[in-house]
PDB file of C-alpha atoms in Angstrom:
ATOM      1  CA  UNK A   1       5.659  -9.212 -14.815  1.00 71.00           C
ATOM      2  CA  UNK A   2       5.513 -10.780 -11.373  1.00 85.00           C
ATOM      3  CA  UNK A   3       2.029 -11.806 -10.226  1.00 92.00           C
ATOM      4  CA  UNK A   4       0.748  -9.697  -7.367  1.00 96.00           C
ATOM      5  CA  UNK A   5       0.486 -11.148  -3.870  1.00 96.00           C
ATOM      6  CA  UNK A   6      -2.857  -9.690  -2.718  1.00 96.00           C
ATOM      7  CA  UNK A   7      -1.956  -9.486   0.970  1.00 95.00           C
ATOM      8  CA  UNK A   8       1.039  -7.283   0.122  1.00 95.00           C
ATOM      9  CA  UNK A   9      -1.252  -4.931  -1.815  1.00 96.00           C
ATOM     10  CA  UNK A  10      -3.650  -4.824   1.137  1.00 94.00           C
ATOM     11  CA  UNK A  11      -0.808  -4.016   3.551  1.00 92.00           C
ATOM     12  CA  UNK A  12      -0.155  -1.022   1.290  1.00 93.00           C
ATOM     13  CA  UNK A  13      -3.680   0.154   2.065  1.00 92.00           C
ATOM     14  CA  UNK A  14      -3.021  -0.384   5.772  1.00 87.00           C
ATOM     15  CA  UNK A  15      -0.037   1.948   5.361  1.00 86.00           C
ATOM     16  CA  UNK A  16      -2.297   4.600   3.864  1.00 87.00           C
ATOM     17  CA  UNK A  17      -1.532   4.037   0.169  1.00 93.00           C
ATOM     18  CA  UNK A  18      -4.123   4.263  -2.602  1.00 95.00           C
ATOM     19  CA  UNK A  19      -4.373   2.782  -6.065  1.00 97.00           C
ATOM     20  CA  UNK A  20      -2.337   4.688  -8.679  1.00 97.00           C
ATOM     21  CA  UNK A  21      -5.520   6.222 -10.107  1.00 96.00           C
ATOM     22  CA  UNK A  22      -7.015   7.208  -6.743  1.00 94.00           C
ATOM     23  CA  UNK A  23      -9.192   5.688  -4.059  1.00 92.00           C
ATOM     24  CA  UNK A  24     -11.621   4.035  -6.471  1.00 92.00           C
ATOM     25  CA  UNK A  25     -11.811   0.277  -7.024  1.00 92.00           C
ATOM     26  CA  UNK A  26     -12.572   1.010 -10.659  1.00 93.00           C
ATOM     27  CA  UNK A  27     -10.217  -0.959 -12.982  1.00 93.00           C
ATOM     28  CA  UNK A  28      -8.816   2.311 -14.366  1.00 94.00           C
ATOM     29  CA  UNK A  29      -7.528   3.163 -10.878  1.00 96.00           C
ATOM     30  CA  UNK A  30      -5.330   0.039 -10.945  1.00 95.00           C
ATOM     31  CA  UNK A  31      -4.259   0.384 -14.576  1.00 95.00           C
ATOM     32  CA  UNK A  32      -2.815   3.882 -14.279  1.00 96.00           C
ATOM     33  CA  UNK A  33       0.391   2.126 -13.086  1.00 96.00           C
ATOM     34  CA  UNK A  34      -0.507  -1.546 -13.294  1.00 96.00           C
ATOM     35  CA  UNK A  35       2.989  -2.915 -12.568  1.00 96.00           C
ATOM     36  CA  UNK A  36       3.124  -1.060  -9.239  1.00 96.00           C
ATOM     37  CA  UNK A  37       2.257  -2.731  -5.944  1.00 96.00           C
ATOM     38  CA  UNK A  38      -0.800  -0.536  -5.522  1.00 97.00           C
ATOM     39  CA  UNK A  39      -1.865  -1.298  -9.091  1.00 96.00           C
ATOM     40  CA  UNK A  40      -1.735  -4.960 -10.032  1.00 96.00           C
ATOM     41  CA  UNK A  41       1.958  -5.817  -9.814  1.00 96.00           C
ATOM     42  CA  UNK A  42       4.721  -6.139  -7.253  1.00 96.00           C
ATOM     43  CA  UNK A  43       6.913  -3.089  -7.939  1.00 96.00           C
ATOM     44  CA  UNK A  44       7.107  -0.944  -4.811  1.00 94.00           C
ATOM     45  CA  UNK A  45       7.504   2.602  -6.085  1.00 95.00           C
ATOM     46  CA  UNK A  46       9.766   5.081  -4.328  1.00 91.00           C
ATOM     47  CA  UNK A  47       6.872   7.541  -4.039  1.00 92.00           C
ATOM     48  CA  UNK A  48       4.806   4.906  -2.203  1.00 92.00           C
ATOM     49  CA  UNK A  49       7.689   4.096   0.149  1.00 88.00           C
ATOM     50  CA  UNK A  50       8.173   7.797   0.880  1.00 87.00           C
ATOM     51  CA  UNK A  51       4.463   8.305   1.474  1.00 86.00           C
ATOM     52  CA  UNK A  52       4.128   5.275   3.765  1.00 84.00           C
ATOM     53  CA  UNK A  53       7.338   5.571   5.778  1.00 80.00           C
ATOM     54  CA  UNK A  54       8.727   9.101   5.436  1.00 78.00           C
ATOM     55  CA  UNK A  55       5.965  11.625   4.779  1.00 74.00           C
ATOM     56  CA  UNK A  56       3.167   9.933   6.682  1.00 65.00           C
ATOM     57  CA  UNK A  57       4.351   8.499   9.941  1.00 67.00           C
ATOM     58  CA  UNK A  58       0.700   7.877  10.817  1.00 67.00           C
ATOM     59  CA  UNK A  59       0.640   5.230   8.045  1.00 63.00           C
ATOM     60  CA  UNK A  60       3.307   3.252   9.860  1.00 66.00           C
ATOM     61  CA  UNK A  61       1.565   3.766  13.197  1.00 73.00           C
ATOM     62  CA  UNK A  62      -1.762   2.624  11.685  1.00 74.00           C
ATOM     63  CA  UNK A  63      -0.032  -0.508  10.358  1.00 72.00           C
ATOM     64  CA  UNK A  64       1.523  -1.306  13.754  1.00 74.00           C
ATOM     65  CA  UNK A  65      -1.847  -0.839  15.459  1.00 79.00           C
ATOM     66  CA  UNK A  66      -3.537  -3.126  12.911  1.00 78.00           C
ATOM     67  CA  UNK A  67      -0.970  -5.854  13.485  1.00 76.00           C
ATOM     68  CA  UNK A  68      -1.192  -5.457  17.265  1.00 81.00           C
ATOM     69  CA  UNK A  69      -5.000  -5.643  17.148  1.00 83.00           C
ATOM     70  CA  UNK A  70      -4.951  -8.694  14.880  1.00 83.00           C
ATOM     71  CA  UNK A  71      -2.324 -10.644  16.803  1.00 82.00           C
ATOM     72  CA  UNK A  72      -2.629  -9.421  20.381  1.00 76.00           C
ATOM     73  CA  UNK A  73       1.095  -8.485  20.460  1.00 67.00           C
TER      74      UNK A  73
END
């Protein structure tokens, strides 16, 4: 498996995504789907893409606001 890039995982949280096992930071929450981006891997699941960019437009807006606040752009 591909090692996870932590900042990519954290951007998932900025988009409103949770760990596969829920909002907990308990290891079981990551291991429910460990290879996924929101687990411990780098596989971006279709359901996460849909949630971040299709179903929850506020996730994308929250991400844009975070970037704007962090960079001043």
